[in-house]
Coordinates of C-alpha atoms in Angstrom, one line a residue:
Chain A
M1 CA 79.5 72.4 -177.6
S2 CA 78.9 76.1 -176.8
T3 CA 76.5 74.9 -174.0
T4 CA 79.2 72.9 -172.2
A5 CA 81.7 75.6 -172.7
A6 CA 79.3 78.0 -171.0
R7 CA 78.4 75.6 -168.2
L8 CA 81.9 74.6 -167.1
P9 CA 83.1 77.9 -165.7
F10 CA 79.8 78.2 -163.8
A11 CA 80.3 74.8 -162.2
K12 CA 83.8 75.9 -161.2
S13 CA 82.6 79.1 -159.7
V14 CA 80.0 77.3 -157.6
A15 CA 82.7 75.0 -156.2
S16 CA 84.7 78.0 -155.0
T17 CA 81.8 80.2 -154.0
S18 CA 83.2 81.4 -150.8
A19 CA 86.5 82.4 -152.3
A20 CA 85.4 83.8 -155.6
P21 CA 84.9 87.5 -155.9
L22 CA 81.5 88.8 -156.9
G23 CA 82.5 89.9 -160.5
P24 CA 83.4 86.4 -161.9
R25 CA 80.4 84.8 -160.0
L26 CA 78.0 87.2 -161.7
A27 CA 79.6 86.5 -165.1
G28 CA 79.3 82.8 -164.4
F29 CA 75.6 83.2 -163.6
A30 CA 75.1 85.3 -166.7
R31 CA 76.7 82.5 -168.8
H32 CA 74.5 79.9 -167.2
L33 CA 71.4 82.0 -167.8
A34 CA 72.4 82.5 -171.4
A35 CA 72.8 78.7 -171.9
Q36 CA 69.3 78.2 -170.6
V37 CA 67.6 81.1 -172.4
V38 CA 69.4 81.4 -175.8
P39 CA 68.3 78.0 -177.4
P40 CA 64.6 78.5 -176.8
A41 CA 64.8 82.1 -177.8
V42 CA 66.5 81.2 -181.1
V43 CA 63.9 78.5 -181.9
L44 CA 61.1 80.9 -181.0
I45 CA 62.4 83.6 -183.3
M46 CA 62.8 81.1 -186.1
I47 CA 59.2 80.0 -185.8
L48 CA 58.0 83.6 -185.7
V49 CA 60.0 84.4 -188.9
I50 CA 58.7 81.3 -190.8
W51 CA 55.1 82.1 -189.6
E52 CA 55.6 85.8 -190.7
I53 CA 56.8 84.7 -194.2
L54 CA 54.1 82.1 -194.7
C55 CA 51.2 84.2 -193.6
S56 CA 52.3 87.5 -195.2
R57 CA 51.4 86.2 -198.7
P58 CA 48.1 87.6 -200.1
G59 CA 45.2 85.3 -199.5
A60 CA 46.7 83.7 -196.4
G61 CA 44.0 82.3 -194.0
L62 CA 45.8 83.3 -190.7
P63 CA 47.3 86.6 -189.7
P64 CA 51.1 86.9 -189.4
P65 CA 52.6 87.5 -185.9
S66 CA 53.0 91.2 -186.6
R67 CA 49.3 91.6 -187.4
V68 CA 48.4 89.5 -184.3
L69 CA 50.4 91.9 -182.2
S70 CA 48.9 95.1 -183.7
D71 CA 45.4 93.7 -183.6
T72 CA 45.5 92.6 -180.0
W73 CA 47.7 95.3 -178.6
E74 CA 44.8 96.9 -176.8
L75 CA 43.9 93.5 -175.1
I76 CA 47.6 92.9 -174.1
V77 CA 48.1 96.3 -172.5
H78 CA 44.6 96.5 -170.9
P79 CA 43.9 93.1 -169.3
F80 CA 41.8 94.6 -166.5
F81 CA 39.1 96.5 -168.3
D82 CA 35.5 95.6 -167.5
N83 CA 32.7 97.0 -169.7
G84 CA 30.1 94.7 -168.1
G85 CA 28.6 91.5 -169.3
T86 CA 31.2 89.3 -171.1
D87 CA 33.1 92.3 -172.4
K88 CA 36.0 92.1 -170.0
G89 CA 39.8 92.1 -170.1
L90 CA 41.7 88.9 -170.5
F91 CA 42.6 88.9 -166.9
W92 CA 39.0 88.5 -165.9
H93 CA 38.4 85.7 -168.4
I94 CA 41.4 83.8 -167.3
S95 CA 40.6 84.4 -163.6
A96 CA 37.1 83.0 -164.1
S97 CA 38.4 79.9 -165.8
L98 CA 41.1 79.4 -163.1
Q99 CA 38.4 79.7 -160.4
R100 CA 36.3 77.0 -162.0
V101 CA 39.4 74.8 -162.4
A102 CA 40.5 75.5 -158.8
L103 CA 37.1 74.4 -157.4
G104 CA 36.6 71.3 -159.6
Y105 CA 40.2 70.3 -159.2
A106 CA 40.2 70.7 -155.4
I107 CA 37.1 68.5 -155.1
A108 CA 38.7 66.0 -157.5
A109 CA 41.9 65.9 -155.3
V110 CA 40.0 65.3 -152.1
V111 CA 37.6 62.7 -153.6
G112 CA 40.4 61.1 -155.7
I113 CA 42.8 60.6 -152.9
A114 CA 40.0 59.3 -150.6
L115 CA 38.7 56.8 -153.2
G116 CA 42.2 55.9 -154.3
T117 CA 43.2 55.1 -150.7
L118 CA 40.0 52.9 -150.4
V119 CA 40.7 51.1 -153.6
G120 CA 44.4 50.7 -152.8
Q121 CA 43.7 49.4 -149.3
S122 CA 40.8 47.0 -149.8
T123 CA 40.8 44.2 -152.3
W124 CA 37.0 44.1 -152.2
A125 CA 36.7 47.8 -153.0
M126 CA 39.1 47.3 -155.8
R127 CA 37.3 44.4 -157.3
G128 CA 34.0 46.3 -157.0
L129 CA 35.1 49.8 -158.1
D130 CA 38.0 49.2 -160.5
P131 CA 36.0 48.0 -163.5
I132 CA 33.6 50.9 -163.2
F133 CA 36.5 53.4 -163.0
Q134 CA 38.2 51.8 -166.0
V135 CA 35.1 52.3 -168.1
L136 CA 34.1 55.7 -166.8
R137 CA 37.6 57.2 -167.2
T138 CA 37.5 56.7 -171.0
V139 CA 34.4 58.8 -171.4
P140 CA 35.5 62.1 -173.0
P141 CA 35.1 65.1 -170.6
L142 CA 32.7 67.0 -172.8
A143 CA 30.3 64.0 -173.0
W144 CA 29.6 64.6 -169.4
L145 CA 28.5 68.2 -170.0
P146 CA 24.9 67.6 -171.3
L147 CA 24.3 65.2 -168.4
A148 CA 25.7 67.8 -165.9
L149 CA 23.6 70.5 -167.5
A150 CA 20.5 68.3 -167.1
A151 CA 21.3 67.6 -163.5
F152 CA 22.4 71.0 -162.3
R153 CA 20.4 73.2 -164.8
D154 CA 23.1 75.8 -164.7
G155 CA 26.4 76.3 -166.6
Q156 CA 28.7 77.2 -163.6
P157 CA 28.2 73.9 -161.6
S158 CA 28.2 71.9 -164.8
A159 CA 31.6 73.3 -165.8
I160 CA 33.0 72.6 -162.3
F161 CA 31.6 69.1 -162.6
V162 CA 33.3 68.5 -165.9
I163 CA 36.6 69.6 -164.4
F164 CA 36.1 67.3 -161.5
I165 CA 35.1 64.2 -163.5
T166 CA 38.0 64.8 -165.9
S167 CA 40.8 65.1 -163.3
V168 CA 39.5 62.6 -160.7
W169 CA 40.4 59.4 -162.6
P170 CA 44.2 59.8 -162.8
I171 CA 44.2 60.9 -159.1
I172 CA 42.2 57.8 -158.0
I173 CA 44.3 55.4 -160.1
N174 CA 47.7 56.7 -159.1
T175 CA 46.8 57.0 -155.5
A176 CA 45.6 53.4 -155.5
V177 CA 48.8 52.2 -157.2
G178 CA 50.9 54.2 -154.7
I179 CA 49.0 52.7 -151.7
R180 CA 49.2 49.2 -153.2
N181 CA 53.0 49.5 -153.9
M182 CA 53.7 50.5 -150.3
P183 CA 56.5 48.1 -149.2
Q184 CA 55.5 45.5 -146.6
D185 CA 58.4 46.7 -144.5
Y186 CA 56.5 49.9 -143.7
R187 CA 53.5 47.9 -142.6
N188 CA 55.9 45.8 -140.4
V189 CA 57.5 48.9 -138.9
S190 CA 54.1 50.4 -138.0
A191 CA 52.9 47.1 -136.6
V192 CA 55.9 46.9 -134.3
L193 CA 55.4 50.5 -133.2
R194 CA 51.6 49.7 -132.8
L195 CA 50.6 52.8 -134.8
N196 CA 46.8 53.2 -134.8
G197 CA 44.9 53.5 -138.0
F198 CA 45.0 57.3 -138.0
E199 CA 48.7 57.5 -137.4
F200 CA 49.4 54.8 -140.0
F201 CA 47.3 56.7 -142.6
W202 CA 49.0 60.1 -142.0
K203 CA 52.5 59.1 -141.0
I204 CA 53.1 56.1 -143.2
M205 CA 50.6 55.5 -146.0
I206 CA 50.1 59.1 -147.3
P207 CA 53.9 60.0 -147.3
S208 CA 54.7 56.6 -148.9
A209 CA 52.2 57.1 -151.7
A210 CA 52.9 60.8 -152.1
P211 CA 55.1 60.5 -155.2
Y212 CA 52.3 58.5 -156.9
I213 CA 49.6 60.8 -155.6
F214 CA 51.4 63.8 -157.1
T215 CA 51.9 62.1 -160.4
G216 CA 48.1 61.7 -160.5
L217 CA 47.6 65.3 -159.4
R218 CA 49.9 66.6 -162.1
I219 CA 48.1 64.6 -164.8
G220 CA 44.9 65.8 -163.3
I221 CA 45.7 69.5 -163.4
G222 CA 46.8 69.2 -167.1
L223 CA 43.5 67.5 -168.0
S224 CA 41.4 70.0 -166.1
W225 CA 43.0 72.9 -168.0
L226 CA 42.4 71.0 -171.3
A227 CA 38.7 70.5 -170.4
I228 CA 37.8 73.9 -169.1
V229 CA 38.4 75.6 -172.4
A230 CA 36.2 73.2 -174.2
A231 CA 33.5 73.3 -171.5
E232 CA 33.4 77.1 -171.5
M233 CA 33.0 77.3 -175.2
L234 CA 29.7 75.5 -174.7
I235 CA 28.4 77.0 -171.5
G236 CA 29.2 80.6 -172.3
G237 CA 29.6 83.3 -169.7
V238 CA 33.0 84.8 -168.7
G239 CA 36.0 82.5 -169.2
I240 CA 38.9 82.0 -171.6
G241 CA 37.0 79.3 -173.5
F242 CA 34.1 81.6 -174.1
F243 CA 36.5 84.4 -175.1
I244 CA 38.0 82.1 -177.8
W245 CA 34.5 81.1 -179.1
D246 CA 33.3 84.7 -179.1
A247 CA 36.4 85.8 -181.0
W248 CA 35.8 83.1 -183.6
N249 CA 32.2 84.2 -184.0
S250 CA 33.4 87.8 -184.5
S251 CA 36.1 86.6 -186.9
H252 CA 38.9 88.1 -184.6
I253 CA 41.5 85.5 -185.5
S254 CA 44.3 87.4 -183.9
E255 CA 42.4 87.4 -180.5
I256 CA 42.1 83.6 -180.8
I257 CA 45.9 83.3 -181.3
L258 CA 46.6 85.6 -178.3
A259 CA 44.2 83.6 -176.1
L260 CA 45.8 80.3 -177.2
I261 CA 49.2 81.7 -176.1
Y262 CA 47.8 82.7 -172.7
V263 CA 46.1 79.3 -172.3
G264 CA 49.4 77.5 -173.1
I265 CA 51.5 79.6 -170.7
I266 CA 49.0 79.2 -167.9
G267 CA 48.7 75.5 -168.4
F268 CA 52.5 75.3 -168.2
L269 CA 52.5 77.4 -165.0
L270 CA 49.8 75.2 -163.4
D271 CA 51.9 72.1 -164.1
R272 CA 55.0 73.8 -162.7
V273 CA 53.1 74.8 -159.5
V274 CA 51.9 71.3 -158.8
A275 CA 55.4 69.9 -159.5
A276 CA 56.9 72.5 -157.1
V277 CA 54.3 71.6 -154.4
A278 CA 55.2 67.9 -155.0
V279 CA 58.9 68.5 -154.5
Y280 CA 58.2 70.6 -151.4
V281 CA 55.7 68.1 -149.8
T282 CA 57.6 64.9 -150.6
R283 CA 60.9 66.7 -149.7
G284 CA 62.6 65.7 -152.9
T285 CA 61.8 62.0 -152.8
S286 CA 59.3 62.5 -155.6
V287 CA 60.4 62.0 -159.2
Q288 CA 60.3 65.4 -160.8
Chain B
M1 CA 60.5 28.7 -117.7
A2 CA 62.9 30.7 -119.7
Y3 CA 62.7 34.4 -120.3
L4 CA 61.7 33.9 -123.9
D5 CA 60.2 30.5 -124.3
F6 CA 59.3 28.6 -127.5
S7 CA 57.1 25.5 -127.0
K8 CA 56.3 23.2 -129.9
V9 CA 56.1 26.1 -132.4
G10 CA 54.9 25.1 -135.8
I11 CA 53.7 27.0 -138.8
S12 CA 52.1 26.0 -142.1
F13 CA 51.1 28.1 -145.0
T14 CA 48.2 27.3 -147.3
R15 CA 48.3 28.6 -150.8
G16 CA 46.0 27.5 -153.6
G17 CA 44.7 24.5 -151.6
R18 CA 48.2 23.2 -150.9
T19 CA 49.5 23.3 -147.3
S20 CA 53.2 23.4 -146.7
E21 CA 54.6 23.0 -143.3
V22 CA 57.6 25.4 -142.7
L23 CA 58.4 24.9 -139.1
R24 CA 57.6 21.9 -136.8
E25 CA 57.9 21.5 -133.1
V26 CA 60.5 24.2 -132.4
D27 CA 61.4 24.1 -128.7
L28 CA 63.8 26.7 -127.3
G29 CA 64.4 28.7 -124.2
V30 CA 66.4 32.0 -124.2
E31 CA 67.6 33.5 -120.9
K32 CA 67.5 37.2 -120.2
G33 CA 70.6 39.0 -121.5
Q34 CA 71.6 36.1 -123.8
Y35 CA 72.7 36.6 -127.3
V36 CA 71.3 33.8 -129.4
S37 CA 71.9 33.3 -133.2
I38 CA 69.8 31.2 -135.4
I39 CA 71.7 29.8 -138.4
G40 CA 70.6 27.6 -141.2
H41 CA 70.5 27.3 -145.0
S42 CA 68.2 29.6 -147.1
G43 CA 64.6 28.5 -146.9
C44 CA 64.9 26.8 -143.5
G45 CA 62.3 29.1 -142.0
K46 CA 64.6 31.1 -139.7
S47 CA 63.1 34.4 -140.8
T48 CA 59.7 32.9 -140.3
L49 CA 60.6 31.9 -136.7
L50 CA 61.8 35.5 -136.1
N51 CA 58.6 36.9 -137.5
I52 CA 56.6 34.7 -135.1
V53 CA 58.6 36.1 -132.1
A54 CA 58.0 39.6 -133.5
G55 CA 54.3 38.9 -133.8
L56 CA 54.2 39.6 -137.5
L57 CA 53.2 35.9 -138.1
R58 CA 51.1 33.7 -135.9
A59 CA 52.2 30.2 -135.1
S60 CA 49.8 27.5 -136.4
T61 CA 50.7 25.2 -133.4
G62 CA 52.4 25.9 -130.1
G63 CA 53.4 29.4 -129.1
V64 CA 56.0 31.8 -127.8
L65 CA 56.0 33.2 -124.3
L66 CA 57.9 36.3 -123.3
E67 CA 58.2 36.7 -119.5
G68 CA 55.4 34.2 -119.2
R69 CA 53.0 36.1 -121.5
E70 CA 52.0 34.8 -124.9
V71 CA 53.1 36.7 -127.9
N72 CA 50.3 37.2 -130.4
S73 CA 50.7 40.6 -131.9
P74 CA 53.7 42.9 -132.8
G75 CA 54.9 45.3 -130.2
P76 CA 57.8 47.6 -129.3
E77 CA 58.9 45.2 -126.5
R78 CA 60.1 43.0 -129.3
A79 CA 61.8 45.5 -131.6
V80 CA 63.0 44.3 -135.0
V81 CA 66.0 45.4 -137.0
F82 CA 65.0 44.5 -140.5
Q83 CA 67.4 43.1 -143.1
N84 CA 66.9 46.1 -145.5
H85 CA 66.9 48.7 -142.7
S86 CA 63.2 49.7 -143.4
L87 CA 63.8 53.4 -142.7
L88 CA 61.1 55.7 -143.9
P89 CA 62.8 57.7 -146.8
W90 CA 60.8 60.9 -146.3
L91 CA 62.0 61.3 -142.7
T92 CA 65.4 62.3 -141.5
V93 CA 67.6 60.0 -139.4
R94 CA 66.4 61.8 -136.3
E95 CA 62.8 61.8 -137.3
N96 CA 62.9 58.0 -138.0
V97 CA 64.1 57.4 -134.5
A98 CA 61.7 60.0 -133.1
L99 CA 58.7 58.3 -134.7
A100 CA 59.5 55.2 -132.6
V101 CA 60.4 57.2 -129.4
D102 CA 57.4 59.5 -129.6
K103 CA 55.0 56.6 -130.1
V104 CA 56.5 54.2 -127.5
F105 CA 57.1 56.8 -124.7
A106 CA 54.1 59.0 -125.3
G107 CA 52.8 59.9 -121.9
R108 CA 55.8 58.3 -120.1
K109 CA 58.5 60.8 -121.0
S110 CA 58.2 64.6 -121.5
S111 CA 59.1 65.9 -124.9
A112 CA 62.5 67.1 -123.6
E113 CA 63.2 63.7 -122.2
R114 CA 62.2 62.1 -125.4
R115 CA 64.5 64.4 -127.3
D116 CA 67.4 63.5 -125.0
W117 CA 66.6 59.8 -125.4
I118 CA 66.6 60.2 -129.2
D119 CA 70.0 61.9 -129.0
A120 CA 71.4 59.2 -126.7
N121 CA 70.4 56.4 -129.0
L122 CA 71.8 58.2 -132.1
A123 CA 75.0 58.7 -130.1
L124 CA 75.1 55.0 -129.1
V125 CA 75.4 54.0 -132.8
N126 CA 77.7 57.0 -133.6
M127 CA 75.1 58.6 -135.9
T128 CA 74.8 62.0 -134.2
H129 CA 76.7 63.7 -137.1
A130 CA 74.1 62.6 -139.7
A131 CA 71.0 63.2 -137.6
D132 CA 69.4 65.6 -140.1
K133 CA 70.2 63.6 -143.2
R134 CA 67.7 61.5 -145.1
P135 CA 68.2 57.7 -145.6
A136 CA 69.0 58.2 -149.3
E137 CA 72.0 60.5 -148.3
I138 CA 73.8 58.0 -146.0
S139 CA 75.6 54.7 -146.7
G140 CA 74.1 51.2 -146.2
G141 CA 76.0 50.6 -143.0
M142 CA 74.8 53.9 -141.6
K143 CA 71.2 53.1 -142.4
Q144 CA 71.6 49.8 -140.6
R145 CA 73.0 51.7 -137.6
V146 CA 70.0 54.0 -137.6
G147 CA 67.7 50.9 -137.8
I148 CA 69.5 49.5 -134.7
A149 CA 69.2 52.9 -132.9
R150 CA 65.5 52.9 -133.7
A151 CA 65.0 49.4 -132.3
L152 CA 67.1 50.1 -129.2
A153 CA 65.3 53.3 -128.6
M154 CA 62.1 51.3 -128.0
E155 CA 63.8 49.7 -125.0
P156 CA 62.8 46.3 -126.1
K157 CA 62.8 43.2 -123.8
V158 CA 64.1 41.3 -126.8
L159 CA 65.9 42.8 -129.7
L160 CA 65.3 40.8 -132.9
L161 CA 67.9 41.1 -135.7
D162 CA 66.9 39.7 -139.1
E163 CA 70.2 39.2 -141.0
P164 CA 71.1 42.8 -140.0
F165 CA 74.5 42.8 -141.7
G166 CA 73.7 40.6 -144.7
A167 CA 73.6 43.4 -147.2
L168 CA 76.9 45.1 -146.1
D169 CA 80.4 44.7 -147.3
A170 CA 82.8 42.7 -145.1
L171 CA 84.6 45.7 -143.5
T172 CA 81.5 47.6 -142.7
R173 CA 80.0 44.3 -141.4
A174 CA 82.9 43.7 -139.0
H175 CA 82.7 47.3 -137.7
L176 CA 79.0 47.0 -137.1
Q177 CA 79.4 43.6 -135.4
D178 CA 81.8 45.1 -133.0
Q179 CA 79.4 47.9 -132.3
V180 CA 76.5 45.5 -131.6
M181 CA 78.8 43.5 -129.3
E182 CA 79.7 46.6 -127.4
I183 CA 76.1 47.7 -127.1
H184 CA 75.1 44.2 -125.9
T185 CA 77.9 44.3 -123.2
R186 CA 76.9 47.8 -122.1
L187 CA 73.1 47.4 -122.0
G188 CA 72.8 43.6 -121.5
N189 CA 69.9 43.2 -124.0
T190 CA 68.4 39.9 -124.8
I191 CA 69.1 39.5 -128.5
M192 CA 68.0 37.0 -131.1
M193 CA 69.7 37.2 -134.5
I194 CA 69.1 35.5 -137.8
T195 CA 72.3 34.9 -139.8
H196 CA 73.8 32.6 -142.4
D197 CA 77.4 33.6 -141.5
V198 CA 79.2 31.1 -139.4
D199 CA 81.9 33.5 -138.1
E200 CA 79.3 36.1 -137.3
A201 CA 77.3 33.6 -135.3
V202 CA 80.3 32.3 -133.3
L203 CA 81.7 35.7 -132.7
L204 CA 78.6 37.3 -131.3
S205 CA 76.5 34.6 -129.7
D206 CA 76.3 32.9 -126.4
R207 CA 74.3 30.1 -128.1
I208 CA 73.9 29.1 -131.7
V209 CA 70.7 27.5 -132.7
M210 CA 71.2 25.4 -135.9
M211 CA 68.2 24.7 -138.0
T212 CA 67.6 21.6 -140.1
N213 CA 66.5 22.1 -143.7
G214 CA 62.9 22.7 -144.7
P215 CA 60.2 21.8 -145.3
S216 CA 59.1 21.0 -141.7
A217 CA 62.4 22.5 -140.4
T218 CA 63.1 22.3 -136.7
I219 CA 66.1 22.9 -134.4
G220 CA 68.8 20.4 -135.2
E221 CA 71.3 21.3 -132.5
V222 CA 72.0 24.1 -130.0
L223 CA 75.7 25.0 -129.5
E224 CA 76.9 26.8 -126.4
V225 CA 79.8 29.3 -127.2
P226 CA 81.7 29.6 -123.9
L227 CA 84.0 32.4 -125.0
A228 CA 84.6 35.1 -122.4
R229 CA 83.3 38.6 -123.0
P230 CA 84.3 41.1 -124.1
R231 CA 85.4 39.3 -127.2
R232 CA 88.0 40.7 -129.6
R233 CA 88.0 39.6 -133.1
L234 CA 91.8 39.4 -133.5
D235 CA 92.3 37.4 -130.3
L236 CA 89.8 34.8 -131.3
V237 CA 91.5 33.8 -134.5
E238 CA 93.9 31.6 -132.6
D239 CA 91.5 30.6 -129.8
P240 CA 90.8 26.8 -129.7
I241 CA 87.3 27.3 -128.3
Y242 CA 86.4 29.6 -131.2
G243 CA 87.9 27.1 -133.6
H244 CA 85.9 24.2 -132.1
A245 CA 82.7 26.1 -132.2
R246 CA 83.3 27.2 -135.7
A247 CA 84.1 23.6 -136.8
A248 CA 81.0 22.3 -135.1
V249 CA 78.7 24.7 -136.9
L250 CA 80.4 24.1 -140.3
E251 CA 80.1 20.4 -139.7
F252 CA 76.4 20.7 -139.0
L253 CA 75.7 22.9 -142.0
Y254 CA 77.9 21.3 -144.6
A255 CA 78.2 17.6 -143.6
R256 CA 75.1 16.6 -141.8
H257 CA 72.6 19.1 -143.1
A258 CA 73.9 20.3 -146.5
A259 CA 71.9 22.7 -148.5
P260 CA 69.0 20.8 -150.3
A261 CA 70.3 21.9 -153.7
L262 CA 73.8 20.5 -152.9
A263 CA 72.5 17.3 -151.4
A264 CA 70.3 16.4 -154.4

C-alpha cells in the first residue's frame, strides 16, 4: 500500500518531466528511492537484531553481528595491506580469486560458444557429443580438482581448470539450444540474400542465439564463483577461499562471516554485470 | 518462352519411407511486369510452389526458368516477402533493409548510394518515420511494409509474396494492398503472390492461377483479369468485369474444387 502511494507521484512526475520544476521531481525521485531501499533495509535490520539476540547468549557457537564488526574492523578498513605470503588484505584475496575466475570463465565462454554452435548446427556432432556432455556436466566441480592437479602439477592452472569445467556446460547447452531454436525464416532470409557462412554466423546465428547464450553465460558465472571458493580452500595460496579456510583453522569465526558477506556481494555483482552486458549486446531483446 | 517459365514442375516429399506427391505437372508462363496470384485451399501446395521459385525447395521433376536460366538456388533476384515478415528483431527497420542492400549492392554502389537507396525504399513504403525503431516496436502492418521494402530494395526480377497480408486486420490489409498496387504501377515489377483471399486476388492480379486440391495438386484454371489499371477499390464494387472474375474464382474454389474437409 505504501509502495504504490510512493510510486504513483513519481510516475506522474516522469510524464510531465519537461514542465515540472526541479523541486517536486527531486522529491519524486527520493520517494521512488525510498520505495526501493526501505523494504530490504527493514528486513536486514530485523535479521541483524534476531541474530544479535540469538548469539548474545552465553555459550553461543557463533559471534553476534556486533562482535563480528569489532573483530573484523581492521580487515574492513584496511583491505589493501600486504605483509607478504598469504597475509594480505581482503582486496588482494578477492582480486586473486576474481583473476582465476576471469581466466577460467573467459576460456569457458569461448570454448562453450564454439562447441555449442557446433552441437546446435550439426546433427552428427550433437549425436556424438551430447551424451558425453550430459554425463560430464553432472560431475561435481571439485571432483575434477585431483585430476587437474595430477595433470598440471600446480594449484593455479588446476583452479582455473576447475572454473572452466564448471562453467562450460551451461554455456555449451544453452548455446546449442539457441542455435537449434533459430527460426527457419532467418535461414530463408539469409539464403535469399546469399549470405556466406561467415556472414551468416556473425549477422544471423550469433545475434539470434544471443539471448540463450547469455542465459548460459549467467548460469556459468554463478557456478564459477561457487566453485572458486571451494577450489581455493583445497589448493591454498592467495584467494578468498583460502582466506576462509585459514580463518577456520585459526578459529577466527568473525573473519569467516565477513568473507562470506564479501563473497555473496561479489557473486551478486558478477551476475549483474553479465546481465547488463546481455542487455547491452542483445539491445534489450534478451530476457532479463 | 515466358519471362518466368514453369515446365512440368512436380515435387514429392519422402518422410519415414512414405512418399507423398505435393505438386504434379505445373505448367505456367508469367510475362514481365505481370501480377500473378496463386489461389487455392490450404494444403494445395501453393507455398511449396512459391518456395520452388524462390529456390528454397528443389523441384523433383521439371523446373523453373527465369529469363531462360534455370532456378536452382535462392537469390536476391527472386526476393521473398514472407508471411510472418521475418524481420531480424535485433536490427532496426533501417538496419534490416541495410542488411539486404549492403549485401546485394556490395561493390556496385558506393556507401552513400546505398544509404540513399535504403532511404528511397523506406520512403516507398512510408516507413521513413520509424527507420530507427526495432520490429518489436512497430505494428504488424508496418513490419510487413518493411518486409516489402527489404524485398524491393534487392531490385528483384520477380517479387514473391507469400500471403503477405494474411496476418493483418481488414483495414490494414486494404491499405497495404493499395500500396502494393501503387508500387507495382510505378515500378512495373513482376509479382507472384500466394493468397487465399478471392477479393485480394481479383483486385491485384492480371492473372489468377487456381490450384486444385492436394495431394498431387496442379493448376486447375488460369483466369485473366482484364480490369484497367490503376484500379480503385471503390469503383470496382459495381464493375461487371470484377463481379464476373470474382464469381469465376468463387465457383472454382467452392463448387468444383471444394476444400477436402468440406467435400468429404
